[in-house]
Amino acid sequence: MILAILTISLMAGLFGLILGYAAIRFKVEGNPVVDQIDSLLPQTQCGQCTYAGCRPYAEAIANGEAPINQCPPGGQSTIVALADLLGTEVLELNAEHGEHLEVPLVAIIDEQTCIGCTLCIQACPVDAILGAAKHMHTVIEDECTGCKLCLPPCPVDCIEMIPSVQTIDDWKWSTPRDQLELLKDA
Amino acid sequence: MTSVIVSSPYVAPVNSLKRLMIQVIVALLPGTLAYAWQFGPGVLINICLAILFALGFEAGILKLRAKPVMPHLTDFSAVVAAWLFALCLPMHAPWWLVLVGIGFAMVAGKHLYGGLGFNPFNPAMVGYVALLISFPREMTTWYLPGSISGETLGLADAFSYTFGGADIQQWDALTSATPLDQLKTGIGLNIAIDEIRQAPLFGEFGGKGWEWIAFWWVVGGLWLLVTRTIRWHIPVALLGGMLVISSAFYLIDPDIYASPLFHLLSGAAVIGAFFIATDPVTAATTDKGRIIYGLLIGLLIYVIRVWGGFPDGVAFAVLLANMCVPLIDYYSQPRVYGEK
Amino acid sequence: MPKLHHFHGGLHLDGHKAESLTQGLQQATLPERLYLPLRQHIGQYNKPLVDVGNKVLKGHVVAANSSLIRAAVHAPSSGTVSAIGKYPIAHPSGQSDDCIVIDIDGKDEAADPHIKDLTQLSPPELIELICRAGIVGLGGAAFPASPKIARGKTNGIDTLIINGVECEPYITCDDILMRSYADEVVRGSGYLQQILSPKTTLIAIEDNKPEAISSMSKALKDNSLANTELVSIPTIYPSGGEKQLIQVLTGKEVPHGQLAFDIGFFCQNVGTCVAITRALEQDQPLISRIVTISGDNIARPGNWETRLGTPISHLIELAGGYRQGDRGHLIMGGPMMGFALSGSQVPIVKASNNIMVTREETIARTPGYHDECIRCSKCTEVCPAQLLPQQLYWHTRAKAYDRTEEFHLFNCIECGCCSAVCPSQIPLVQYYRAAKSEIRATQKAQFKSDRARIRFEFREKRLLLKKQQDEERRRLKREALNKKRATSDETDSATDPVQAALERVKARKKAIQEEST
Ligand code: SF4
Ligand code: SF4
Ligand code: SF4
Ligand code: SF4
């Protein structure tokens, strides 16, 4: 009896030491979890998740303050990837935050109406709008993330969100199984 | 109708499940006929019954699962499973034994896992083992091949014991254990193998009558190889494995261990090697993996026969090896083009 | 003759080549209109260099770009640009893409050629001429020739392989090309030798093309190329694939992640050699190619030398129309690796080696439905890339795309052998294509989000910096002001000017009030 207790405490102590040593030996600097989460988020920087951008949301997830289903631009695939990374359950996208669009949006500025106020430039999180004061502005389509943050500040409502142009290169083969689903639905 | 884009290749398919299964059925014919010739038409009745029940179960479950019924029934996979299952049964099996066994095979062995392609265990063997465990007496009494008793039961007799509930024991003179069974009992009683093999049940190499059936199974197996329905890896590894281990023990002590030829030619070794272990769904998929898989079954058969509690071990060996398949497949992946 | 080797798997297929070889090479007539897709190669889109209404001569550049992997598009005949816009093109999606439409004037007037003395030119100059001619690999992949040659030149080439294998069923355009233009093939190989200076050159032809072999060996003798050998290789599909051909000829494998020229091999199709010869000797850009029309629903199968941009309907007319009914199912490329076309208005492009016209039922599998995989491994036995197709299939089905990559999805050459032999008749290649496009889309999205992150972080930094600078500026100003105030306090005993002004205002208000009362 005593021997058993002794052995077990000894083993517990030993493993404790090993774990403690490993924790020091393999300590990782910084907070890579935030980086990893951030790298899975779509970087639209739209704030639909109620945070001021993707990174703050990533921090909130890492701190356990936010669930993983608040990012509409990322949609289900991002949720799955996050669940995979964090080892948590896969959730449905929370509809309160918005709806996932298959084809991302881009902003276009109606260049006739634009008065060159620069307000949209200040709002754009990724510097995707070009222009100078009192000159017409334009959106660099490739850089626009479709976050819609430039819409509210525009005093003349000249910015519109349109589905981004899908070229022939964006076309995807679908699997016979998915096709079968399609046929069934039709 | 929504039009869908279908990818290349745009050539008529060269293979089909149906073709594959028909090849297997063709290959089973000579052995089955030899079997019937030796043991009477009972086996044919069993096969027909099993096929009928199997198709019934298959159709019923497919309906329940809301799957297309006809394409699956006509791929003949259920027919092959039922055929192999029926070959494992004793000739005098009553109809309900067939029903229970094939039912278990189709429902628990196949469809509960998701149907053809998803079942990890060989359905025919699942059904057989279920019966062997539940009804050991019915499953282990065999009767003498015609070449020993001088007569085979006629069709009428066969019907009477399949449907009439007649007990096989009434033909007491005709019943006996299988040669493997007898060997095991004999060795248990410390009788030397040479003496055991004096009994009329034994022939030149294996069990009398059995050895001829084994020969016809081999013919069928070669047909499968020639038509490329199966590859050589599993049968060769399986029989090779048995040969090696049984020779080793035979050399050590021929009094307690039967000769390699006896092991190869009696029981279900040959039909197991060519027809049962080669079931693609439950076998290993890579070349290397198939050799390992075949060897494993060969060794297990021998181990079960010699040291296990059952006279023959093919079914258990196959099921055990089925369990190892994911592991074998994972560790036997071939080298990809351009990779080290 | 070098010792030949085998590649893993492969299939013996019905050739169906005799049908389109009953007639010799024919020249296709000009249609009224040519539709030239802006991009006919692997790489970035070309920009149109002409406007609607412009007159063009045969050989004029009408679209080009300046990226590294590029191939310009030239006017195949003289006429007027009548439209620039979206028209159906040869693409598996069946979608339309940007095209330049030229209304042909029928004169077929060519721009004046500038013919140079080729012996005086350095390899880079020769490569430049090939680049200007817009030449791409004519075997079907349409990879621009000049960047490939340039890479080969920098890497150093040991063996030059001229690919006249043509292993897919039905296609005979390279066969007829070698019969008709053997001299030009050999001279083109000579120019490649001049640029790449390989140790040996192998011209590989499948042994089911005896006539091509004999005319090529005659041309070889006539032109006396150094260290060049004609190799007849066994007919087995897909021996014409670059990697498989290298394996057959040398037994070597191209290591994963590398290309043929990384290990000293350079493959070029025989058709490309002819295009190179014409570009260098006659200053003729790539404006036509030989197209096989074949299949069971075309009246007169054969080979036509066709201007690029010719609608397929025009070729079908030349070939005597459909055998049955008024339409056929059209496939561009061979039956193993080709793709279905949306209709006969699609134009011939640089990659169009073959147009298969079939009755619908000869190719149709019920779309979508197939039996389940029975793990028989027949697919593994035939896979020339030595993959485990059934594993790829299971993981694609489960949408576990990262697992498909572990099973080397991107090593799959989409040869179709696995689909052809699968007893469950699973369209395996379609699963792989779906998985590949899914993975590529994810990578693209990842690329975009990475960029967005960088730009976002850059902006944050910039804003922070601006804020700091602003604060710094304000602080300096305040300090300066304070200093000034301090000094003015010392020199002048007067109070703060604002205070003083306020007091003045107060005083005046008071005075007014007093006056009024
Ligand atoms: S909702 Fe918008 S800001 Fe929030 S994580 Fe998603 S993309 Fe980034
Ligand atoms: S242009 Fe507008 S929608 Fe696009 S990223 Fe900038 S703020 Fe967002
Ligand atoms: S050939 Fe078809 S059924 Fe056989 S393993 Fe491959 S995918 Fe599965
Ligand atoms: S299509 Fe891909 S997986 Fe199938 S045989 Fe060809 S290379 Fe192998």
Coordinates of N, CA and C and ligand atoms in Angstrom, one line a residue, chain A residues 44 106-107 120 123-129 139 143-151 159 161, ligand 2:
Chain A
T44 N -10.8 40.8 -44.7 CA -11.6 41.8 -45.3 C -11.6 43.1 -44.5
V106 N -16.9 44.1 -54.8 CA -15.9 45.1 -54.8 C -16.6 46.4 -54.9
A107 N -15.9 47.5 -54.5 CA -16.6 48.8 -54.6 C -16.2 49.4 -55.9
C120 N -13.7 58.7 -48.3 CA -13.6 57.3 -48.5 C -12.2 56.8 -48.4
A123 N -11.4 56.1 -44.9 CA -12.2 55.0 -44.3 C -11.6 53.6 -44.8
C124 N -11.0 53.6 -45.9 CA -10.6 52.3 -46.5 C -9.5 51.6 -45.7
P125 N -9.7 50.4 -45.2 CA -8.7 49.8 -44.3 C -7.5 49.3 -45.0
V126 N -7.6 49.2 -46.3 CA -6.4 48.6 -47.1 C -5.9 49.5 -48.1
D127 N -6.2 50.8 -48.0 CA -5.7 51.8 -49.0 C -6.0 51.4 -50.4
A128 N -7.3 51.0 -50.7 CA -7.6 50.5 -52.0 C -8.2 51.6 -52.9
I129 N -8.3 52.8 -52.3 CA -8.8 53.9 -53.1 C -7.8 55.0 -53.4
V139 N -11.3 53.1 -57.3 CA -11.0 51.9 -56.5 C -10.0 51.0 -57.3
E143 N -7.2 45.3 -55.1 CA -6.9 45.4 -53.6 C -8.1 45.6 -52.8
C144 N -9.3 45.9 -53.4 CA -10.5 46.1 -52.6 C -10.9 44.8 -52.0
T145 N -11.2 44.8 -50.7 CA -11.6 43.5 -50.0 C -13.1 43.4 -49.9
G146 N -13.8 44.5 -50.3 CA -15.3 44.4 -50.3 C -15.9 44.7 -48.9
C147 N -15.2 45.5 -48.1 CA -15.6 45.6 -46.7 C -16.8 46.6 -46.5
K148 N -17.0 47.4 -47.5 CA -18.1 48.4 -47.5 C -17.9 49.5 -46.5
L149 N -16.7 49.6 -45.9 CA -16.5 50.7 -45.0 C -16.5 52.1 -45.6
C150 N -16.3 52.1 -46.9 CA -16.2 53.4 -47.6 C -17.6 53.9 -48.0
L151 N -18.6 53.1 -47.8 CA -20.0 53.6 -48.2 C -20.5 54.7 -47.3
I159 N -20.6 55.6 -54.2 CA -19.9 54.3 -54.2 C -20.9 53.1 -54.2
M161 N -21.4 48.7 -54.4 CA -20.8 47.4 -54.2 C -21.3 46.5 -55.4
Ligands
SF4_2 S1 -12.7 50.4 -51.4 FE1 -14.3 50.4 -49.9 S2 -15.1 48.4 -50.0 FE2 -13.1 48.3 -51.0 S3 -11.7 47.8 -49.3 FE3 -11.7 50.0 -49.4 S4 -13.3 50.7 -48.0 FE4 -13.6 48.5 -48.3

